[in-house]
PDB file of N, CA and C in Angstrom:
ATOM      1  N   UNK A   1      21.114  -6.120   6.642  1.00 69.00           N
ATOM      2  CA  UNK A   1      19.785  -5.896   6.108  1.00 69.00           C
ATOM      3  C   UNK A   1      18.894  -5.365   7.221  1.00 69.00           C
ATOM      4  N   UNK A   2      18.208  -4.283   6.954  1.00 79.00           N
ATOM      5  CA  UNK A   2      17.343  -3.658   7.960  1.00 79.00           C
ATOM      6  C   UNK A   2      15.988  -4.362   8.021  1.00 79.00           C
ATOM      7  N   UNK A   3      15.448  -4.462   9.213  1.00 85.00           N
ATOM      8  CA  UNK A   3      14.107  -5.017   9.402  1.00 85.00           C
ATOM      9  C   UNK A   3      13.104  -3.876   9.351  1.00 85.00           C
ATOM     10  N   UNK A   4      12.053  -4.052   8.594  1.00 89.00           N
ATOM     11  CA  UNK A   4      11.020  -3.025   8.445  1.00 89.00           C
ATOM     12  C   UNK A   4       9.747  -3.469   9.154  1.00 89.00           C
ATOM     13  N   UNK A   5       8.960  -2.498   9.609  1.00 94.00           N
ATOM     14  CA  UNK A   5       7.661  -2.802  10.203  1.00 94.00           C
ATOM     15  C   UNK A   5       6.693  -1.691   9.845  1.00 94.00           C
ATOM     16  N   UNK A   6       5.411  -1.974   9.978  1.00 96.00           N
ATOM     17  CA  UNK A   6       4.399  -0.974   9.671  1.00 96.00           C
ATOM     18  C   UNK A   6       3.796  -1.159   8.289  1.00 96.00           C
ATOM     19  N   UNK A   7       2.915  -0.222   7.932  1.00 95.00           N
ATOM     20  CA  UNK A   7       2.206  -0.250   6.653  1.00 95.00           C
ATOM     21  C   UNK A   7       2.466   1.076   5.942  1.00 95.00           C
ATOM     22  N   UNK A   8       2.840   1.014   4.675  1.00 95.00           N
ATOM     23  CA  UNK A   8       3.146   2.209   3.893  1.00 95.00           C
ATOM     24  C   UNK A   8       2.351   2.171   2.592  1.00 95.00           C
ATOM     25  N   UNK A   9       1.796   3.319   2.197  1.00 95.00           N
ATOM     26  CA  UNK A   9       1.008   3.415   0.967  1.00 95.00           C
ATOM     27  C   UNK A   9       1.417   4.650   0.189  1.00 95.00           C
ATOM     28  N   UNK A  10       1.268   4.558  -1.146  1.00 94.00           N
ATOM     29  CA  UNK A  10       1.588   5.692  -2.017  1.00 94.00           C
ATOM     30  C   UNK A  10       1.014   5.446  -3.400  1.00 94.00           C
ATOM     31  N   UNK A  11       0.822   6.533  -4.148  1.00 91.00           N
ATOM     32  CA  UNK A  11       0.403   6.433  -5.543  1.00 91.00           C
ATOM     33  C   UNK A  11       1.610   6.037  -6.387  1.00 91.00           C
ATOM     34  N   UNK A  12       1.456   4.986  -7.186  1.00 87.00           N
ATOM     35  CA  UNK A  12       2.509   4.522  -8.088  1.00 87.00           C
ATOM     36  C   UNK A  12       1.896   4.213  -9.443  1.00 87.00           C
ATOM     37  N   UNK A  13       2.749   4.094 -10.443  1.00 82.00           N
ATOM     38  CA  UNK A  13       2.299   3.730 -11.787  1.00 82.00           C
ATOM     39  C   UNK A  13       2.440   2.225 -11.974  1.00 82.00           C
ATOM     40  N   UNK A  14       1.387   1.590 -12.499  1.00 76.00           N
ATOM     41  CA  UNK A  14       1.352   0.150 -12.734  1.00 76.00           C
ATOM     42  C   UNK A  14       1.267  -0.091 -14.233  1.00 76.00           C
ATOM     43  N   UNK A  15       2.118  -0.963 -14.756  1.00 71.00           N
ATOM     44  CA  UNK A  15       2.065  -1.295 -16.174  1.00 71.00           C
ATOM     45  C   UNK A  15       0.800  -2.084 -16.473  1.00 71.00           C
ATOM     46  N   UNK A  16       0.282  -1.926 -17.676  1.00 64.00           N
ATOM     47  CA  UNK A  16      -0.986  -2.547 -18.035  1.00 64.00           C
ATOM     48  C   UNK A  16      -0.886  -4.005 -18.463  1.00 64.00           C
ATOM     49  N   UNK A  17       0.323  -4.516 -18.718  1.00 60.00           N
ATOM     50  CA  UNK A  17       0.410  -5.898 -19.190  1.00 60.00           C
ATOM     51  C   UNK A  17       1.590  -6.611 -18.561  1.00 60.00           C
ATOM     52  N   UNK A  18       1.738  -7.879 -18.943  1.00 59.00           N
ATOM     53  CA  UNK A  18       2.841  -8.669 -18.407  1.00 59.00           C
ATOM     54  C   UNK A  18       4.188  -8.251 -18.987  1.00 59.00           C
ATOM     55  N   UNK A  19       4.173  -7.473 -20.051  1.00 57.00           N
ATOM     56  CA  UNK A  19       5.411  -6.967 -20.653  1.00 57.00           C
ATOM     57  C   UNK A  19       5.773  -5.648 -19.978  1.00 57.00           C
ATOM     58  N   UNK A  20       5.927  -5.693 -18.662  1.00 54.00           N
ATOM     59  CA  UNK A  20       6.053  -4.493 -17.836  1.00 54.00           C
ATOM     60  C   UNK A  20       7.171  -3.568 -18.280  1.00 54.00           C
ATOM     61  N   UNK A  21       8.338  -4.098 -18.525  1.00 54.00           N
ATOM     62  CA  UNK A  21       9.465  -3.225 -18.852  1.00 54.00           C
ATOM     63  C   UNK A  21       9.213  -2.468 -20.154  1.00 54.00           C
ATOM     64  N   UNK A  22       8.694  -3.159 -21.178  1.00 54.00           N
ATOM     65  CA  UNK A  22       8.416  -2.495 -22.453  1.00 54.00           C
ATOM     66  C   UNK A  22       7.303  -1.465 -22.284  1.00 54.00           C
ATOM     67  N   UNK A  23       6.257  -1.792 -21.543  1.00 50.00           N
ATOM     68  CA  UNK A  23       5.160  -0.864 -21.331  1.00 50.00           C
ATOM     69  C   UNK A  23       5.614   0.328 -20.492  1.00 50.00           C
ATOM     70  N   UNK A  24       6.518   0.098 -19.525  1.00 48.00           N
ATOM     71  CA  UNK A  24       7.018   1.193 -18.683  1.00 48.00           C
ATOM     72  C   UNK A  24       7.709   2.234 -19.564  1.00 48.00           C
ATOM     73  N   UNK A  25       8.467   1.776 -20.527  1.00 54.00           N
ATOM     74  CA  UNK A  25       9.208   2.695 -21.386  1.00 54.00           C
ATOM     75  C   UNK A  25       8.295   3.444 -22.346  1.00 54.00           C
ATOM     76  N   UNK A  26       7.182   2.821 -22.754  1.00 54.00           N
ATOM     77  CA  UNK A  26       6.289   3.472 -23.710  1.00 54.00           C
ATOM     78  C   UNK A  26       5.245   4.345 -23.035  1.00 54.00           C
ATOM     79  N   UNK A  27       5.168   4.302 -21.716  1.00 59.00           N
ATOM     80  CA  UNK A  27       4.237   5.162 -21.007  1.00 59.00           C
ATOM     81  C   UNK A  27       2.838   4.590 -20.862  1.00 59.00           C
ATOM     82  N   UNK A  28       2.649   3.299 -21.149  1.00 62.00           N
ATOM     83  CA  UNK A  28       1.340   2.660 -21.068  1.00 62.00           C
ATOM     84  C   UNK A  28       1.108   2.172 -19.637  1.00 62.00           C
ATOM     85  N   UNK A  29       0.626   3.094 -18.743  1.00 73.00           N
ATOM     86  CA  UNK A  29       0.531   2.782 -17.316  1.00 73.00           C
ATOM     87  C   UNK A  29      -0.767   3.288 -16.719  1.00 73.00           C
ATOM     88  N   UNK A  30      -1.138   2.691 -15.590  1.00 83.00           N
ATOM     89  CA  UNK A  30      -2.273   3.134 -14.779  1.00 83.00           C
ATOM     90  C   UNK A  30      -1.746   3.567 -13.426  1.00 83.00           C
ATOM     91  N   UNK A  31      -2.353   4.585 -12.839  1.00 88.00           N
ATOM     92  CA  UNK A  31      -1.977   5.002 -11.497  1.00 88.00           C
ATOM     93  C   UNK A  31      -2.820   4.227 -10.491  1.00 88.00           C
ATOM     94  N   UNK A  32      -2.162   3.638  -9.492  1.00 91.00           N
ATOM     95  CA  UNK A  32      -2.837   2.850  -8.461  1.00 91.00           C
ATOM     96  C   UNK A  32      -2.294   3.236  -7.088  1.00 91.00           C
ATOM     97  N   UNK A  33      -3.090   2.997  -6.059  1.00 93.00           N
ATOM     98  CA  UNK A  33      -2.694   3.271  -4.686  1.00 93.00           C
ATOM     99  C   UNK A  33      -2.144   1.978  -4.090  1.00 93.00           C
ATOM    100  N   UNK A  34      -0.827   1.849  -4.070  1.00 93.00           N
ATOM    101  CA  UNK A  34      -0.162   0.639  -3.602  1.00 93.00           C
ATOM    102  C   UNK A  34       0.065   0.678  -2.103  1.00 93.00           C
ATOM    103  N   UNK A  35      -0.009  -0.486  -1.479  1.00 94.00           N
ATOM    104  CA  UNK A  35       0.245  -0.626  -0.048  1.00 94.00           C
ATOM    105  C   UNK A  35       1.197  -1.788   0.171  1.00 94.00           C
ATOM    106  N   UNK A  36       2.210  -1.566   0.988  1.00 94.00           N
ATOM    107  CA  UNK A  36       3.113  -2.628   1.404  1.00 94.00           C
ATOM    108  C   UNK A  36       2.980  -2.745   2.921  1.00 94.00           C
ATOM    109  N   UNK A  37       2.616  -3.935   3.368  1.00 96.00           N
ATOM    110  CA  UNK A  37       2.359  -4.198   4.774  1.00 96.00           C
ATOM    111  C   UNK A  37       3.453  -5.124   5.299  1.00 96.00           C
ATOM    112  N   UNK A  38       4.432  -4.539   5.975  1.00 95.00           N
ATOM    113  CA  UNK A  38       5.556  -5.328   6.474  1.00 95.00           C
ATOM    114  C   UNK A  38       5.141  -6.257   7.618  1.00 95.00           C
ATOM    115  N   UNK A  39       4.157  -5.848   8.402  1.00 96.00           N
ATOM    116  CA  UNK A  39       3.715  -6.673   9.523  1.00 96.00           C
ATOM    117  C   UNK A  39       3.042  -7.961   9.033  1.00 96.00           C
ATOM    118  N   UNK A  40       2.161  -7.834   8.033  1.00 96.00           N
ATOM    119  CA  UNK A  40       1.474  -9.005   7.469  1.00 96.00           C
ATOM    120  C   UNK A  40       2.245  -9.623   6.311  1.00 96.00           C
ATOM    121  N   UNK A  41       3.293  -8.940   5.856  1.00 96.00           N
ATOM    122  CA  UNK A  41       4.115  -9.361   4.726  1.00 96.00           C
ATOM    123  C   UNK A  41       3.277  -9.551   3.460  1.00 96.00           C
ATOM    124  N   UNK A  42       2.501  -8.474   3.135  1.00 96.00           N
ATOM    125  CA  UNK A  42       1.653  -8.464   1.949  1.00 96.00           C
ATOM    126  C   UNK A  42       1.866  -7.185   1.154  1.00 96.00           C
ATOM    127  N   UNK A  43       1.581  -7.272  -0.144  1.00 92.00           N
ATOM    128  CA  UNK A  43       1.697  -6.162  -1.079  1.00 92.00           C
ATOM    129  C   UNK A  43       0.445  -6.178  -1.942  1.00 92.00           C
ATOM    130  N   UNK A  44      -0.242  -5.029  -2.089  1.00 93.00           N
ATOM    131  CA  UNK A  44      -1.453  -4.994  -2.907  1.00 93.00           C
ATOM    132  C   UNK A  44      -1.712  -3.561  -3.361  1.00 93.00           C
ATOM    133  N   UNK A  45      -2.720  -3.393  -4.240  1.00 92.00           N
ATOM    134  CA  UNK A  45      -3.077  -2.049  -4.688  1.00 92.00           C
ATOM    135  C   UNK A  45      -4.589  -1.901  -4.807  1.00 92.00           C
ATOM    136  N   UNK A  46      -5.035  -0.654  -4.856  1.00 93.00           N
ATOM    137  CA  UNK A  46      -6.445  -0.306  -5.054  1.00 93.00           C
ATOM    138  C   UNK A  46      -6.505   0.852  -6.043  1.00 93.00           C
ATOM    139  N   UNK A  47      -7.711   1.173  -6.489  1.00 90.00           N
ATOM    140  CA  UNK A  47      -7.873   2.270  -7.443  1.00 90.00           C
ATOM    141  C   UNK A  47      -7.919   3.629  -6.759  1.00 90.00           C
ATOM    142  N   UNK A  48      -8.169   3.635  -5.438  1.00 89.00           N
ATOM    143  CA  UNK A  48      -8.177   4.891  -4.689  1.00 89.00           C
ATOM    144  C   UNK A  48      -7.835   4.615  -3.231  1.00 89.00           C
ATOM    145  N   UNK A  49      -7.542   5.674  -2.474  1.00 90.00           N
ATOM    146  CA  UNK A  49      -7.236   5.524  -1.047  1.00 90.00           C
ATOM    147  C   UNK A  49      -8.424   4.956  -0.287  1.00 90.00           C
ATOM    148  N   UNK A  50      -9.618   5.387  -0.657  1.00 88.00           N
ATOM    149  CA  UNK A  50     -10.827   5.009   0.066  1.00 88.00           C
ATOM    150  C   UNK A  50     -11.406   3.669  -0.373  1.00 88.00           C
ATOM    151  N   UNK A  51     -10.978   3.158  -1.514  1.00 83.00           N
ATOM    152  CA  UNK A  51     -11.546   1.940  -2.084  1.00 83.00           C
ATOM    153  C   UNK A  51     -11.239   0.731  -1.208  1.00 83.00           C
ATOM    154  N   UNK A  52     -12.257   0.024  -0.793  1.00 84.00           N
ATOM    155  CA  UNK A  52     -12.081  -1.174   0.033  1.00 84.00           C
ATOM    156  C   UNK A  52     -11.754  -2.408  -0.815  1.00 84.00           C
ATOM    157  N   UNK A  53     -12.055  -2.328  -2.119  1.00 92.00           N
ATOM    158  CA  UNK A  53     -11.758  -3.444  -3.026  1.00 92.00           C
ATOM    159  C   UNK A  53     -10.299  -3.332  -3.467  1.00 92.00           C
ATOM    160  N   UNK A  54      -9.515  -4.367  -3.178  1.00 92.00           N
ATOM    161  CA  UNK A  54      -8.082  -4.359  -3.510  1.00 92.00           C
ATOM    162  C   UNK A  54      -7.757  -5.480  -4.477  1.00 92.00           C
ATOM    163  N   UNK A  55      -6.575  -5.406  -5.067  1.00 91.00           N
ATOM    164  CA  UNK A  55      -6.082  -6.487  -5.909  1.00 91.00           C
ATOM    165  C   UNK A  55      -5.838  -7.718  -5.040  1.00 91.00           C
ATOM    166  N   UNK A  56      -5.625  -8.843  -5.661  1.00 93.00           N
ATOM    167  CA  UNK A  56      -5.268 -10.041  -4.892  1.00 93.00           C
ATOM    168  C   UNK A  56      -3.952  -9.752  -4.180  1.00 93.00           C
ATOM    169  N   UNK A  57      -3.917  -9.823  -2.859  1.00 95.00           N
ATOM    170  CA  UNK A  57      -2.670  -9.532  -2.138  1.00 95.00           C
ATOM    171  C   UNK A  57      -1.550 -10.493  -2.545  1.00 95.00           C
ATOM    172  N   UNK A  58      -0.347  -9.967  -2.632  1.00 94.00           N
ATOM    173  CA  UNK A  58       0.831 -10.766  -2.986  1.00 94.00           C
ATOM    174  C   UNK A  58       1.661 -10.941  -1.725  1.00 94.00           C
ATOM    175  N   UNK A  59       1.912 -12.187  -1.362  1.00 96.00           N
ATOM    176  CA  UNK A  59       2.740 -12.492  -0.200  1.00 96.00           C
ATOM    177  C   UNK A  59       4.201 -12.201  -0.522  1.00 96.00           C
ATOM    178  N   UNK A  60       4.945 -11.731   0.460  1.00 94.00           N
ATOM    179  CA  UNK A  60       6.374 -11.480   0.260  1.00 94.00           C
ATOM    180  C   UNK A  60       7.076 -12.735  -0.258  1.00 94.00           C
ATOM    181  N   UNK A  61       6.630 -13.911   0.174  1.00 96.00           N
ATOM    182  CA  UNK A  61       7.238 -15.182  -0.250  1.00 96.00           C
ATOM    183  C   UNK A  61       7.125 -15.382  -1.758  1.00 96.00           C
ATOM    184  N   UNK A  62       6.085 -14.804  -2.376  1.00 96.00           N
ATOM    185  CA  UNK A  62       5.841 -14.994  -3.805  1.00 96.00           C
ATOM    186  C   UNK A  62       6.581 -13.993  -4.689  1.00 96.00           C
ATOM    187  N   UNK A  63       7.193 -12.988  -4.101  1.00 92.00           N
ATOM    188  CA  UNK A  63       7.927 -11.986  -4.877  1.00 92.00           C
ATOM    189  C   UNK A  63       9.292 -12.547  -5.229  1.00 92.00           C
ATOM    190  N   UNK A  64       9.562 -12.657  -6.521  1.00 92.00           N
ATOM    191  CA  UNK A  64      10.812 -13.232  -7.000  1.00 92.00           C
ATOM    192  C   UNK A  64      11.949 -12.228  -7.036  1.00 92.00           C
ATOM    193  N   UNK A  65      11.624 -10.959  -7.183  1.00 88.00           N
ATOM    194  CA  UNK A  65      12.659  -9.932  -7.238  1.00 88.00           C
ATOM    195  C   UNK A  65      12.040  -8.569  -7.440  1.00 88.00           C
ATOM    196  N   UNK A  66      12.846  -7.557  -7.231  1.00 84.00           N
ATOM    197  CA  UNK A  66      12.399  -6.174  -7.430  1.00 84.00           C
ATOM    198  C   UNK A  66      13.609  -5.330  -7.765  1.00 84.00           C
ATOM    199  N   UNK A  67      13.389  -4.296  -8.536  1.00 83.00           N
ATOM    200  CA  UNK A  67      14.480  -3.386  -8.870  1.00 83.00           C
ATOM    201  C   UNK A  67      13.937  -1.985  -9.029  1.00 83.00           C
ATOM    202  N   UNK A  68      14.758  -1.034  -8.706  1.00 81.00           N
ATOM    203  CA  UNK A  68      14.376   0.369  -8.881  1.00 81.00           C
ATOM    204  C   UNK A  68      14.735   0.794 -10.291  1.00 81.00           C
ATOM    205  N   UNK A  69      13.774   1.363 -11.002  1.00 79.00           N
ATOM    206  CA  UNK A  69      14.019   1.834 -12.357  1.00 79.00           C
ATOM    207  C   UNK A  69      14.602   3.230 -12.310  1.00 79.00           C
ATOM    208  N   UNK A  70      15.412   3.587 -13.307  1.00 86.00           N
ATOM    209  CA  UNK A  70      15.959   4.945 -13.341  1.00 86.00           C
ATOM    210  C   UNK A  70      14.830   5.944 -13.599  1.00 86.00           C
ATOM    211  N   UNK A  71      15.003   7.196 -13.161  1.00 84.00           N
ATOM    212  CA  UNK A  71      13.971   8.203 -13.446  1.00 84.00           C
ATOM    213  C   UNK A  71      13.866   8.421 -14.945  1.00 84.00           C
ATOM    214  N   UNK A  72      12.678   8.808 -15.438  1.00 78.00           N
ATOM    215  CA  UNK A  72      12.522   9.043 -16.877  1.00 78.00           C
ATOM    216  C   UNK A  72      13.386  10.213 -17.327  1.00 78.00           C
ATOM    217  N   UNK A  73      13.852  10.136 -18.559  1.00 81.00           N
ATOM    218  CA  UNK A  73      14.666  11.211 -19.121  1.00 81.00           C
ATOM    219  C   UNK A  73      13.816  12.454 -19.279  1.00 81.00           C
ATOM    220  N   UNK A  74      14.397  13.603 -18.998  1.00 79.00           N
ATOM    221  CA  UNK A  74      13.672  14.865 -19.148  1.00 79.00           C
ATOM    222  C   UNK A  74      13.630  15.250 -20.621  1.00 79.00           C
ATOM    223  N   UNK A  75      12.467  15.711 -21.040  1.00 68.00           N
ATOM    224  CA  UNK A  75      12.305  16.149 -22.428  1.00 68.00           C
ATOM    225  C   UNK A  75      13.022  17.473 -22.628  1.00 68.00           C
ATOM    226  N   UNK A  76      13.596  17.644 -23.793  1.00 69.00           N
ATOM    227  CA  UNK A  76      14.250  18.921 -24.107  1.00 69.00           C
ATOM    228  C   UNK A  76      13.378  19.691 -25.100  1.00 69.00           C
ATOM    229  N   UNK A  77      13.513  21.005 -25.082  1.00 68.00           N
ATOM    230  CA  UNK A  77      12.763  21.829 -26.032  1.00 68.00           C
ATOM    231  C   UNK A  77      13.350  21.644 -27.413  1.00 68.00           C
ATOM    232  N   UNK A  78      12.500  21.720 -28.409  1.00 64.00           N
ATOM    233  CA  UNK A  78      12.948  21.534 -29.795  1.00 64.00           C
ATOM    234  C   UNK A  78      14.009  22.553 -30.176  1.00 64.00           C
ATOM    235  N   UNK A  79      15.064  22.053 -30.775  1.00 56.00           N
ATOM    236  CA  UNK A  79      16.113  22.945 -31.246  1.00 56.00           C
ATOM    237  C   UNK A  79      17.125  23.320 -30.179  1.00 56.00           C
ATOM    238  N   UNK A  80      16.881  22.973 -28.914  1.00 56.00           N
ATOM    239  CA  UNK A  80      17.820  23.276 -27.845  1.00 56.00           C
ATOM    240  C   UNK A  80      18.277  21.977 -27.202  1.00 56.00           C
ATOM    241  N   UNK A  81      19.522  21.929 -26.792  1.00 52.00           N
ATOM    242  CA  UNK A  81      20.063  20.712 -26.190  1.00 52.00           C
ATOM    243  C   UNK A  81      20.392  20.928 -24.749  1.00 52.00           C
TER     244      UNK A  81
END
């Protein structure tokens, strides 16, 4: 297992409710600026890069699990496969 350090941020999609998997599939999401801080072992998000108001930080100890979701299926044009 590799040890990570530093702070990384990126725009990600956040599901709107506790039924995350179902909402992820239906497209019911908000875009948020997520930050993972390996040095402080915290994870949080904001509405913009410049926004000083953040969500309640989540300690790494409180994260029960994580998984990478498959990329969304590409739409096909009508009548063509």
